Coordinates of C-alpha atoms in Angstrom, one line a residue:
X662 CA 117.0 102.5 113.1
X663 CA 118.3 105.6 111.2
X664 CA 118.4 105.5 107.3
X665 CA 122.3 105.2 107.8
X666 CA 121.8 102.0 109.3
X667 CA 119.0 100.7 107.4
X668 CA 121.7 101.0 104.5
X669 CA 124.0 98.7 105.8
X670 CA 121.7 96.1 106.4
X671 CA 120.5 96.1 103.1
X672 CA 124.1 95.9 102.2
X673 CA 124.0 99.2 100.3
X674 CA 127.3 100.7 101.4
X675 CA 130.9 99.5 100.6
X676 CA 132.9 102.3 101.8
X677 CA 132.8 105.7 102.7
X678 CA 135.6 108.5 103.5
X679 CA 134.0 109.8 106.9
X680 CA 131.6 107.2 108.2
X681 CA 130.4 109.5 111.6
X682 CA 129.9 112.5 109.9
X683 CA 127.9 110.7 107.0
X684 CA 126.0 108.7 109.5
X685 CA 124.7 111.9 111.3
X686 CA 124.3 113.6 108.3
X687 CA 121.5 111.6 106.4
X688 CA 120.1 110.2 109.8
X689 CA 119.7 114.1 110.1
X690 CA 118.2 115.0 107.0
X691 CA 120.8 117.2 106.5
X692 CA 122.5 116.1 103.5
X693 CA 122.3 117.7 100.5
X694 CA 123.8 114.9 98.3
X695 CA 124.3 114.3 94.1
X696 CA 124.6 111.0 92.0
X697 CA 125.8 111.4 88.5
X698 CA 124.4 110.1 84.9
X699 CA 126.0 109.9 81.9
X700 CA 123.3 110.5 78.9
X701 CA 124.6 108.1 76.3
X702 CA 121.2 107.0 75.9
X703 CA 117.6 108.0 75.6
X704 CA 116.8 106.1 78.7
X705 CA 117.7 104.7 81.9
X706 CA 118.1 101.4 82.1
X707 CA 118.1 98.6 85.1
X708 CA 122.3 99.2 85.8
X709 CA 121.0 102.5 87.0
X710 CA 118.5 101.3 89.3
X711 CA 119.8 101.3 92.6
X712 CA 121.1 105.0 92.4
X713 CA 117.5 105.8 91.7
X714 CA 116.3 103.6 94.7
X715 CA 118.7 105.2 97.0
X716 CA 118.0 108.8 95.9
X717 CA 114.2 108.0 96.5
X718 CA 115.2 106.5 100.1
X719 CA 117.3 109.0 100.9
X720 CA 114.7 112.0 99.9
X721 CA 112.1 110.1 101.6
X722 CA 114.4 110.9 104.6
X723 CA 114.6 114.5 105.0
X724 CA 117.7 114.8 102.5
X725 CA 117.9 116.6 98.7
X726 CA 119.0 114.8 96.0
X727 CA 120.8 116.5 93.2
X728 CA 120.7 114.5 90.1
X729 CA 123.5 115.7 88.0
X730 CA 123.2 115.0 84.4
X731 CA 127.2 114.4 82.9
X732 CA 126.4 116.9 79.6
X733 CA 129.7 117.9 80.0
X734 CA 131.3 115.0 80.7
X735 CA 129.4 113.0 78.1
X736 CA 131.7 115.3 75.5
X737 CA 135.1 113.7 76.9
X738 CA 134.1 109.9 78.4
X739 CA 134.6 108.4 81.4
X740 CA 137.3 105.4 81.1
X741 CA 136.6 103.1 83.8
X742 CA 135.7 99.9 82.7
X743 CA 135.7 100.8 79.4
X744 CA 138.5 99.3 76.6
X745 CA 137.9 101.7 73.9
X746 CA 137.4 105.2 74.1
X747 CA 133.7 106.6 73.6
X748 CA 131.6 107.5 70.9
X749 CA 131.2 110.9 71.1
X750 CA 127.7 112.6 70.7
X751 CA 126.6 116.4 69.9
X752 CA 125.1 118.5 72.5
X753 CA 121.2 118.1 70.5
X754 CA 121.6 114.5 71.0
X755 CA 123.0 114.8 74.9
X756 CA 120.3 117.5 75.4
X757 CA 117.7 114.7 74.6
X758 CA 118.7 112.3 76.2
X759 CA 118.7 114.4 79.6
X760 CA 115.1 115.5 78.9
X761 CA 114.0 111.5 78.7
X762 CA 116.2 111.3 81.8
X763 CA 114.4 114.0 84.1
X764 CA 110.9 112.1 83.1
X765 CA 111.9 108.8 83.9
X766 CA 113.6 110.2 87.4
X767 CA 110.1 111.9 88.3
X768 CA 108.8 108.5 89.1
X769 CA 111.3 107.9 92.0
X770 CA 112.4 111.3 93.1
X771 CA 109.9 114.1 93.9
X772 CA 111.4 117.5 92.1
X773 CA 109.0 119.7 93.1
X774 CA 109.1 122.5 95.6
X775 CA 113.0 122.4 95.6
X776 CA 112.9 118.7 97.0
X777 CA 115.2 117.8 94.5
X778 CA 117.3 119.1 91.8
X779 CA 118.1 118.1 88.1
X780 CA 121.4 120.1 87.4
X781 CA 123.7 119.6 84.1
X782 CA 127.5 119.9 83.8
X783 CA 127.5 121.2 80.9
X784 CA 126.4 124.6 82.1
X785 CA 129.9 125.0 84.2
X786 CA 132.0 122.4 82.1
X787 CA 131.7 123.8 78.8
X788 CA 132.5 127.4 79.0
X789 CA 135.8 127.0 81.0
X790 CA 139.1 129.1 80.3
X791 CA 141.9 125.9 80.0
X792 CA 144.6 128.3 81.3
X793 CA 142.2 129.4 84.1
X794 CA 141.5 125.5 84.7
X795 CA 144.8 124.9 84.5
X796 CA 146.4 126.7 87.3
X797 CA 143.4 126.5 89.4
X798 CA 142.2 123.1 89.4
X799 CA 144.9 121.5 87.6
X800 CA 147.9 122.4 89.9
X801 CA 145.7 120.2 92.8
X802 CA 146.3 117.2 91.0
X803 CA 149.5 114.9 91.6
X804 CA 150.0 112.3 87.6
X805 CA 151.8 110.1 89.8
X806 CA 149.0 109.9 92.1
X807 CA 146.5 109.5 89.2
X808 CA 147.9 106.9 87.8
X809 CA 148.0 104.7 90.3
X810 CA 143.8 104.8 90.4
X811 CA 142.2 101.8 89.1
X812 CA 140.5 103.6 86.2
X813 CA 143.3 104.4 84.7
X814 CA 145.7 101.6 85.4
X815 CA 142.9 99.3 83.2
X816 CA 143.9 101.1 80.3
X817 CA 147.4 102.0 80.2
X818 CA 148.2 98.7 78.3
X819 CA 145.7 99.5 75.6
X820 CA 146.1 103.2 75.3
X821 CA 144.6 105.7 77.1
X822 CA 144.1 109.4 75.8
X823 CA 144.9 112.9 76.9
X824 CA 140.9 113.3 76.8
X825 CA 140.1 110.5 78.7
X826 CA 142.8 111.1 81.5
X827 CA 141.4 114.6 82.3
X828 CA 137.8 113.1 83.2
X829 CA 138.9 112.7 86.9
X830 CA 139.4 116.3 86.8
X831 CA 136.3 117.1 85.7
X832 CA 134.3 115.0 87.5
X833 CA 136.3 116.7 90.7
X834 CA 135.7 119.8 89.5
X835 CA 132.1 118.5 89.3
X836 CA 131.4 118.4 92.9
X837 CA 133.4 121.6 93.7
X838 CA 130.9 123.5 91.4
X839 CA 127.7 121.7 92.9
X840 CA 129.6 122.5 96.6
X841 CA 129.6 126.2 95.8
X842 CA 126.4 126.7 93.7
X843 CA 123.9 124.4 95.6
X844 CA 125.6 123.5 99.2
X845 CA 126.0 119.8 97.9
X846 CA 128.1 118.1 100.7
X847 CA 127.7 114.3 99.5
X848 CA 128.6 112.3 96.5
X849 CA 127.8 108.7 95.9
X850 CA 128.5 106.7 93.0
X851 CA 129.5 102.9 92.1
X852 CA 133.0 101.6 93.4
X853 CA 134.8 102.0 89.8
X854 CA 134.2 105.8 90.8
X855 CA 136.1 106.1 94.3
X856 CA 139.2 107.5 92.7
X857 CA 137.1 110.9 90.9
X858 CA 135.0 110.9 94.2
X859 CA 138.3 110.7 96.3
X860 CA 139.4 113.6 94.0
X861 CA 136.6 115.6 94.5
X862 CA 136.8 115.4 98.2
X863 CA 140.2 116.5 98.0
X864 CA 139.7 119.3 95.7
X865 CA 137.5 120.9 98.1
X866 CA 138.8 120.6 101.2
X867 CA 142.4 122.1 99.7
X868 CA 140.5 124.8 97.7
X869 CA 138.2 125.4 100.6
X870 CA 140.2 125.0 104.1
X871 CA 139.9 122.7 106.9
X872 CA 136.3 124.0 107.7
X873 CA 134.8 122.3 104.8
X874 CA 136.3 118.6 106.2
X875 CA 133.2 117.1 107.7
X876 CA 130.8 118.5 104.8
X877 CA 133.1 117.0 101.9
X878 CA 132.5 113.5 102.3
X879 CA 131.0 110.3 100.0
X880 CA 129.5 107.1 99.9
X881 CA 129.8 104.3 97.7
X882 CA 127.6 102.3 96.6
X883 CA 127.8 98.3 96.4
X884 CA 128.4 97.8 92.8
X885 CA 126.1 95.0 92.2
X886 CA 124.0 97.6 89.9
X887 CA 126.6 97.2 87.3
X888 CA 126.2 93.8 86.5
X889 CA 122.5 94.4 86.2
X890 CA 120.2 94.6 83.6
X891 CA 122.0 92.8 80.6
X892 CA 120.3 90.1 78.8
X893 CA 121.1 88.6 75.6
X894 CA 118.3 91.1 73.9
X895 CA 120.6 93.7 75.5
X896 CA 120.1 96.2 78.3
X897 CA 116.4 96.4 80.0
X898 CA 115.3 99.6 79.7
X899 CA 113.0 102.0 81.9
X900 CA 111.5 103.4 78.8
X901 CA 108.0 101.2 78.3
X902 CA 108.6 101.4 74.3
X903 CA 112.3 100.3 74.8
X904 CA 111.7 97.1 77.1
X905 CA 107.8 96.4 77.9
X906 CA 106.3 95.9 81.2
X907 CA 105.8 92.3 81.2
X908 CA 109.5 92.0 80.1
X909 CA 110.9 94.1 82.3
X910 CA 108.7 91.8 85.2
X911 CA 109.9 88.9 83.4
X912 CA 113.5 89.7 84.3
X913 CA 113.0 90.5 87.9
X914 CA 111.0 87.4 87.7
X915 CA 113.6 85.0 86.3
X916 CA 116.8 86.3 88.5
X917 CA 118.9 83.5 89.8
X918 CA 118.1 81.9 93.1
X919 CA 121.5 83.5 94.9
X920 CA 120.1 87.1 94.0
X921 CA 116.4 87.1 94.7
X922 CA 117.1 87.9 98.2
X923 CA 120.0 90.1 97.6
X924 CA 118.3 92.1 95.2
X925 CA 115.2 92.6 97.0
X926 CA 116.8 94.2 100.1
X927 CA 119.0 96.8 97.5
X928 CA 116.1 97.6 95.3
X929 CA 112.5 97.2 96.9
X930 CA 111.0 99.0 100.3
X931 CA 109.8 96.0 101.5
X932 CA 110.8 96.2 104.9
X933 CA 113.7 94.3 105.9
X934 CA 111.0 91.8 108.4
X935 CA 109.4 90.5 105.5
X936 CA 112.6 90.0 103.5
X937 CA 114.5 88.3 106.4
X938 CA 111.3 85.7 106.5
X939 CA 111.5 85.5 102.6
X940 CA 115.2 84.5 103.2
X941 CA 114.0 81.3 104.7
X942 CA 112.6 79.9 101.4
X943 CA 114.3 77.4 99.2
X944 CA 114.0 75.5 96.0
X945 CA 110.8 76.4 94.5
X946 CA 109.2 78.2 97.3
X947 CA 112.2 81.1 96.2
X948 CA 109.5 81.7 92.9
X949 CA 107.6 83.3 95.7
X950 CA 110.3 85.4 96.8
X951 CA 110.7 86.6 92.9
X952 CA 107.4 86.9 92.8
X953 CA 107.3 90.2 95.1
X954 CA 110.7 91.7 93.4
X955 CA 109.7 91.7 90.0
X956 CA 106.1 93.1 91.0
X957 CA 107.4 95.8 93.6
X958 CA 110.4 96.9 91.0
X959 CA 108.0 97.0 88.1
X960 CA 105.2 98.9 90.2
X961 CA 107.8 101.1 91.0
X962 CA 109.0 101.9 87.1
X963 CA 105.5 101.5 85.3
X964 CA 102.9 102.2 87.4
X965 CA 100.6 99.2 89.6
X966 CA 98.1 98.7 87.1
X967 CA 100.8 97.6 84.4
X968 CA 102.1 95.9 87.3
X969 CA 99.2 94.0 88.0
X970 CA 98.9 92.9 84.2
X971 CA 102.3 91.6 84.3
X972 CA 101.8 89.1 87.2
X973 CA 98.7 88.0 86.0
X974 CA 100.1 87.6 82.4
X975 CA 103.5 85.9 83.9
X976 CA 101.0 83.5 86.3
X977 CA 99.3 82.3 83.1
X978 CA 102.4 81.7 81.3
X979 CA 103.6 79.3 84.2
X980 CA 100.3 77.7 84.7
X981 CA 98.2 75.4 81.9
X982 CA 96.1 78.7 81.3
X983 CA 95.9 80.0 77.7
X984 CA 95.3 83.9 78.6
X985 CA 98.0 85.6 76.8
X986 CA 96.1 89.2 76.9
X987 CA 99.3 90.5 78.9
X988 CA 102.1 89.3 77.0
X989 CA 103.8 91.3 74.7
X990 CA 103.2 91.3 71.3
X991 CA 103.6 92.3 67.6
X992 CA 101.2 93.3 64.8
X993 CA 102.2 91.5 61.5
X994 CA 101.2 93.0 57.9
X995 CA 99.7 91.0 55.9
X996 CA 102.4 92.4 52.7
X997 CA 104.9 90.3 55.2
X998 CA 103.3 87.2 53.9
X999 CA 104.4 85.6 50.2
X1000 CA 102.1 83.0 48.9
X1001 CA 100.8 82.6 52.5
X1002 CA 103.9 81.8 54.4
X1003 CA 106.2 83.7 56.3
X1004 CA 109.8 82.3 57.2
X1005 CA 110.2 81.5 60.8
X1006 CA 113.8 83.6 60.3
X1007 CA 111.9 86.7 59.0
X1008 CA 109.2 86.4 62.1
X1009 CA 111.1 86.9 64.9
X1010 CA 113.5 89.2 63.2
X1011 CA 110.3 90.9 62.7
X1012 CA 109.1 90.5 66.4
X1013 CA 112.5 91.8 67.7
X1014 CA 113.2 88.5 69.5
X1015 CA 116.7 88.6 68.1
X1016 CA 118.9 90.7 67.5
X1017 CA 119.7 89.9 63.8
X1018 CA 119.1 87.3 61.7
X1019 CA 122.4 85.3 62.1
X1020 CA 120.9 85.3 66.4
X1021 CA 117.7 83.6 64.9
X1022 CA 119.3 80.6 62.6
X1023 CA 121.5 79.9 65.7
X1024 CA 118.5 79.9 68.5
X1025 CA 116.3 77.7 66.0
X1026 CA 119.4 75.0 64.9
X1027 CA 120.0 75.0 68.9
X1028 CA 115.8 74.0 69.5
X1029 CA 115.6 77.6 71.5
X1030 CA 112.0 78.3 69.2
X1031 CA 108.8 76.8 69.6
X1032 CA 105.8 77.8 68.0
X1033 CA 102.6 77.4 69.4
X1034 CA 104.3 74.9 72.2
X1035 CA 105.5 73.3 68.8
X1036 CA 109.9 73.4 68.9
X1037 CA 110.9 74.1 65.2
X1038 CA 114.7 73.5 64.2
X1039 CA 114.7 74.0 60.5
X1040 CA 115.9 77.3 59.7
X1041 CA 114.4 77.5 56.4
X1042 CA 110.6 76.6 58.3
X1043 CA 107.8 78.8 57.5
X1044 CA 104.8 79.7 59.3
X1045 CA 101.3 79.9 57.3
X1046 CA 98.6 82.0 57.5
X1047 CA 96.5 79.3 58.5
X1048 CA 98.6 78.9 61.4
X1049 CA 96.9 82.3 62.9
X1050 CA 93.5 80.5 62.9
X1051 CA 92.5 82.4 66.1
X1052 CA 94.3 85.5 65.0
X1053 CA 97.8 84.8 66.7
X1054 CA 100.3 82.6 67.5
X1055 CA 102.8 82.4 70.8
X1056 CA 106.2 82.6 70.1
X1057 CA 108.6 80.9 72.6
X1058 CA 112.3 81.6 73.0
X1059 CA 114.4 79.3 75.3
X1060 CA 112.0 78.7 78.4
X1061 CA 110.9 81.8 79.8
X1062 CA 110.6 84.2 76.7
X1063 CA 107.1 84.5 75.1
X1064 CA 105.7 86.5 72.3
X1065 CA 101.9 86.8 70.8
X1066 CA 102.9 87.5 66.9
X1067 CA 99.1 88.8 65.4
X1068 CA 98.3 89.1 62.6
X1069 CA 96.1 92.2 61.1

């Protein structure tokens, strides 16, 4: 089975513009293929997670990935599946971001040797002439046909700007550049992207003749990564000091039933054999199943030995053991402490198990806290020193969330 194949078993691809040219060119190795990343953080985060798995599949192949960081792009804001136009961000807080970004790729795409490349827009997109643009690129482009693409139909009724409408341009332009500097013949991206892709594709093979058709083609990807990776902490993070190991096992762990499987075939390298027998499980026997994902997928991101500790920490926590040396946890100052107490509000703002204080009056008046396997529902409860008799306590939120609070 080529790697084309394997793809659509896994149920990876959703549509493509060329299918038999795309087919032989990754079962070739001979693709030389770019997924882009918007840097509106300081980290990647779980919704990005199967672009990195397929890069690292792809690469493992015989094919070069070019990860193209959207520095330029970032400056204007993409607006599909967005309401409200972007916050914009300066170039020393994009530049940043893309350096946490190449740091957290490293660990599923090999960038040495020229195996893979980490290229910027910004060094193409930024310095352009607008006339120059104008009557080059921009004379390619049909508004009629435009606005009849998803991305921008979404936003008509609320308002979209002049800035916003010229990111399918850009993005276009994008691959045009990476076609010309680097020999990139592939783009893949999520389905909200196939009208810029489209564009893309387009924009080449007009600017560039007939000769360029079978080299000009994409793939899209499924876009269940999109809906991944939200929680009511927020997103789950890549970045250790953002979401911790044994959190980020804890929600591969705790997926619902309908995904495990689904998930596992888009996001692991455990070969399709195994899944297909894991496919068989139901009811309980499925904890198995999530089990493997949440080991494999945090392996993947932190490294086997935190992986290890997470399973072993997230094996006590569903079992009568008291070992909580894995769990995540939070030093307390004594200073936090008046006349010995500390108010159960004030602790978990203080752990971070909610969002803001407001979060942590509703989870307690709804019996979401325990304490030391003890629920508390007063808001105005307080938690004494004594209480940390063996120098911590275990925090609990809803059924699956634990926390060691210690105290110095």
């Amino acid at each position: 089975m080529g790697v084309f194949e394997e793809l659509q078993e896994r149920g990876l691809i959703a549509q493509t513009t060329d299918e038999k040219e795309i087919r032989e060119l990754i079962n070739s190795g001979k693709a030389v293929f770019y997924i882009g990343f918007d840097p509106t953080a300081d980290s990647l985060h779980v919704g990005h997670f199967m672009a990195l798995c397929l890069m690292k599949r792809l690469q493992m192949a015989g094919n070069k990935p070019i990860a193209l960081i959207g520095g330029g792009t970032a400056m204007i804001g993409d607006p599909s599946g967005k309401t409200d136009m972007r916050k914009m961000m300066t170039q020393e807080t994009i530049q940043h971001n893309c350096e946490c970004f190449k740091k957290q790729m490293s660990r599923f795409i090999d960038f040495s040797d020229g195996k893979a490349i980490m290229v910027n827009n910004a060094d193409w997109l930024l310095d352009l002439n607008y006339v120059e643009l104008l009557r080059d690129v921009g004379a390619c482009f049909s508004v009629n046909r435009m606005l009849t693409a998803e991305c921008y139909k979404q936003r008509m009724e609320r308002g979209l700007s002049f800035l916003e409408f010229n990111y399918m341009i850009m993005q276009s332009y994008d691959f045009l550049s990476l076609y010309k500097r680097y020999g990139c013949n592939l783009q893949f991206g999520g389905d909200d992207q196939w009208s810029n892709m489209l564009g893309g594709t387009e924009l080449i093979r007009r600017k560039l003749g007939k000769d360029s058709y079978a080299m000009t083609i994409n793939l899209l990807l499924n876009s269940e990564g999109k809906k991944m990776g939200k929680t009511e902490k927020g997103a789950v993070w890549l970045d250790a000091e953002k979401t911790s190991p044994f959190d980020f096992f804890q929600y591969w762990r705790n997926v619902a039933d309908s995904d495990v499987i689904k998930c596992l075939k888009m996001l692991t390298f455990v070969p399709m054999q195994e899944i297909n027998e894991l496919a068989k499980l139901e009811g309980s026997d499925l904890n198995k199943a999530k089990e493997i994902l949440a080991f494999e997928l945090t392996k993947l991101v932190h490294g086997e030995e935190e992986a290890q500790k997470a399973l072993e920490g997230a094996r006590a926590l569903f079992s009568s053991k008291s070992d909580t040396d894995n769990m995540p946890s939070t030093e307390l100052d004594g200073s936090l402490f008046t006349d010995g107490k500390i108010g159960l509000i004030d602790l978990l703002a203080e752990t971070k198990l909610v969002p803001s204080k407001a979060e942590a009056r509703r989870l307690i008046q709804q019996g979401g806290i325990s304490v030391d396997d003890e629920k508390l529902t007063d808001v105005k409860a307080e938690i004494s020193r004594e209480q940390f008799e063996k120098g911590y306590i275990v925090i609990r939120k809803g059924k699956k969330v634990f926390h060691k609070a210690i105290l110095k």
